[in-house]
Amino acid sequence: MRIAIIGAHKVGKTTLAEELLENLPGYTLEIEPYYQMESSGYEFSEEPHPDDFLEQFNYAAKLVFKSGDDVIFDRCVIDILAYLHVLDSGRNIQVLFEKVQTIIDEIDVFVFVPIEEPDLISNHQIELPKLRHKVNELLYDWIEDLGIKVIKVSGTPSNRKDQVLTEILS
């Protein structure tokens, strides 16, 4: 089973991915494309830049197509495209959105980690809080537009893990 965890930054995607990995024997974790690219020598802009997100989008798409079964993706093309769109709303993303629709067919389970109300992380602890909230709102819209079923999680890391495991193992 291929599991993709989506959400804005600083919502707990990586923590959830690591918790799931500990509880799903035989699974591998594809860490966030940003970190994979950075470790391979890609130099990102100091400030978030649309071109960097386009590169991450293409990298994430390749990860999905080259992956086997039993993998957890920490971030995927949906949330990366949301960042690109929020940062450059004038860019025509229709072709990329259509590509997302093809890629999501390769994913078995989507887990959405939204910003909770009240937010579990205070604004002074978050870089770019406005960007974070805009991406979160856009993800709510796109989940509906794409017609994908998601497991929306909330609560402590342990609660989130249990919500996903209950859904996928039942």
mmCIF file of N, CA and C in Angstrom, residues 4-5 15-16 19 35-36 42 48 70 88 100-101 107 115 118 128-130 135-137 146 161 164:
data_model
loop_
_atom_site.group_PDB
_atom_site.id
_atom_site.type_symbol
_atom_site.label_atom_id
_atom_site.label_comp_id
_atom_site.label_asym_id
_atom_site.label_seq_id
_atom_site.Cartn_x
_atom_site.Cartn_y
_atom_site.Cartn_z
ATOM 1 N N ALA A 4 0.333 8.487 1.264
ATOM 2 C CA ALA A 4 0.875 9.833 1.121
ATOM 3 C C ALA A 4 0.313 10.710 2.229
ATOM 4 N N ILE A 5 1.213 11.379 2.932
ATOM 5 C CA ILE A 5 0.816 12.287 4.000
ATOM 6 C C ILE A 5 0.948 13.705 3.477
ATOM 7 N N THR A 15 6.433 13.546 11.804
ATOM 8 C CA THR A 15 6.235 12.784 13.037
ATOM 9 C C THR A 15 5.259 11.635 12.792
ATOM 10 N N LEU A 16 4.170 11.923 12.097
ATOM 11 C CA LEU A 16 3.196 10.876 11.787
ATOM 12 C C LEU A 16 3.817 9.806 10.885
ATOM 13 N N GLU A 19 5.969 7.597 12.975
ATOM 14 C CA GLU A 19 5.141 6.743 13.839
ATOM 15 C C GLU A 19 4.558 5.576 13.036
ATOM 16 N N TYR A 35 14.163 17.623 1.386
ATOM 17 C CA TYR A 35 15.349 17.105 2.066
ATOM 18 C C TYR A 35 16.134 16.142 1.192
ATOM 19 N N GLN A 36 15.451 15.354 0.387
ATOM 20 C CA GLN A 36 16.162 14.459 -0.522
ATOM 21 C C GLN A 36 16.950 15.267 -1.549
ATOM 22 N N TYR A 42 20.998 19.997 -4.416
ATOM 23 C CA TYR A 42 20.148 21.073 -4.944
ATOM 24 C C TYR A 42 20.206 22.248 -3.981
ATOM 25 N N PRO A 48 11.117 30.984 0.117
ATOM 26 C CA PRO A 48 10.380 30.056 -0.754
ATOM 27 C C PRO A 48 10.161 30.651 -2.141
ATOM 28 N N ASP A 70 4.126 -0.676 -0.310
ATOM 29 C CA ASP A 70 4.476 -0.530 1.097
ATOM 30 C C ASP A 70 5.455 0.618 1.334
ATOM 31 N N ASP A 88 2.745 31.679 -6.405
ATOM 32 C CA ASP A 88 2.693 32.260 -7.754
ATOM 33 C C ASP A 88 1.309 31.998 -8.339
ATOM 34 N N VAL A 100 -1.271 15.850 -11.479
ATOM 35 C CA VAL A 100 -1.618 15.401 -10.129
ATOM 36 C C VAL A 100 -2.715 14.356 -10.199
ATOM 37 N N GLN A 101 -3.702 14.592 -11.045
ATOM 38 C CA GLN A 101 -4.817 13.655 -11.150
ATOM 39 C C GLN A 101 -4.344 12.281 -11.616
ATOM 40 N N ILE A 107 -1.538 6.311 -5.698
ATOM 41 C CA ILE A 107 -1.518 6.349 -4.233
ATOM 42 C C ILE A 107 -2.769 5.649 -3.715
ATOM 43 N N ILE A 115 -4.065 22.066 9.840
ATOM 44 C CA ILE A 115 -3.814 22.934 10.989
ATOM 45 C C ILE A 115 -5.027 22.792 11.897
ATOM 46 N N PRO A 118 -7.770 25.011 18.258
ATOM 47 C CA PRO A 118 -6.698 25.988 18.133
ATOM 48 C C PRO A 118 -5.420 25.320 17.612
ATOM 49 N N LEU A 128 6.726 31.768 8.261
ATOM 50 C CA LEU A 128 5.737 32.044 7.218
ATOM 51 C C LEU A 128 4.330 31.542 7.583
ATOM 52 N N PRO A 129 3.759 32.039 8.689
ATOM 53 C CA PRO A 129 2.434 31.565 9.106
ATOM 54 C C PRO A 129 1.324 31.844 8.093
ATOM 55 N N LYS A 130 1.392 32.961 7.375
ATOM 56 C CA LYS A 130 0.347 33.262 6.381
ATOM 57 C C LYS A 130 0.385 32.251 5.243
ATOM 58 N N VAL A 135 -1.955 27.626 2.348
ATOM 59 C CA VAL A 135 -1.776 26.274 1.810
ATOM 60 C C VAL A 135 -2.788 25.327 2.452
ATOM 61 N N ASN A 136 -2.985 25.438 3.744
ATOM 62 C CA ASN A 136 -3.948 24.597 4.448
ATOM 63 C C ASN A 136 -5.349 24.766 3.854
ATOM 64 N N GLU A 137 -5.763 26.010 3.644
ATOM 65 C CA GLU A 137 -7.088 26.288 3.071
ATOM 66 C C GLU A 137 -7.206 25.728 1.659
ATOM 67 N N LEU A 146 -10.401 17.269 -6.243
ATOM 68 C CA LEU A 146 -9.792 16.062 -6.810
ATOM 69 C C LEU A 146 -10.625 14.815 -6.534
ATOM 70 N N LYS A 161 -1.624 8.535 14.670
ATOM 71 C CA LYS A 161 -1.156 7.213 14.221
ATOM 72 C C LYS A 161 -2.279 6.193 14.342
ATOM 73 N N VAL A 164 -4.993 6.517 11.642
ATOM 74 C CA VAL A 164 -4.579 5.971 10.339
ATOM 75 C C VAL A 164 -4.573 4.453 10.386
#
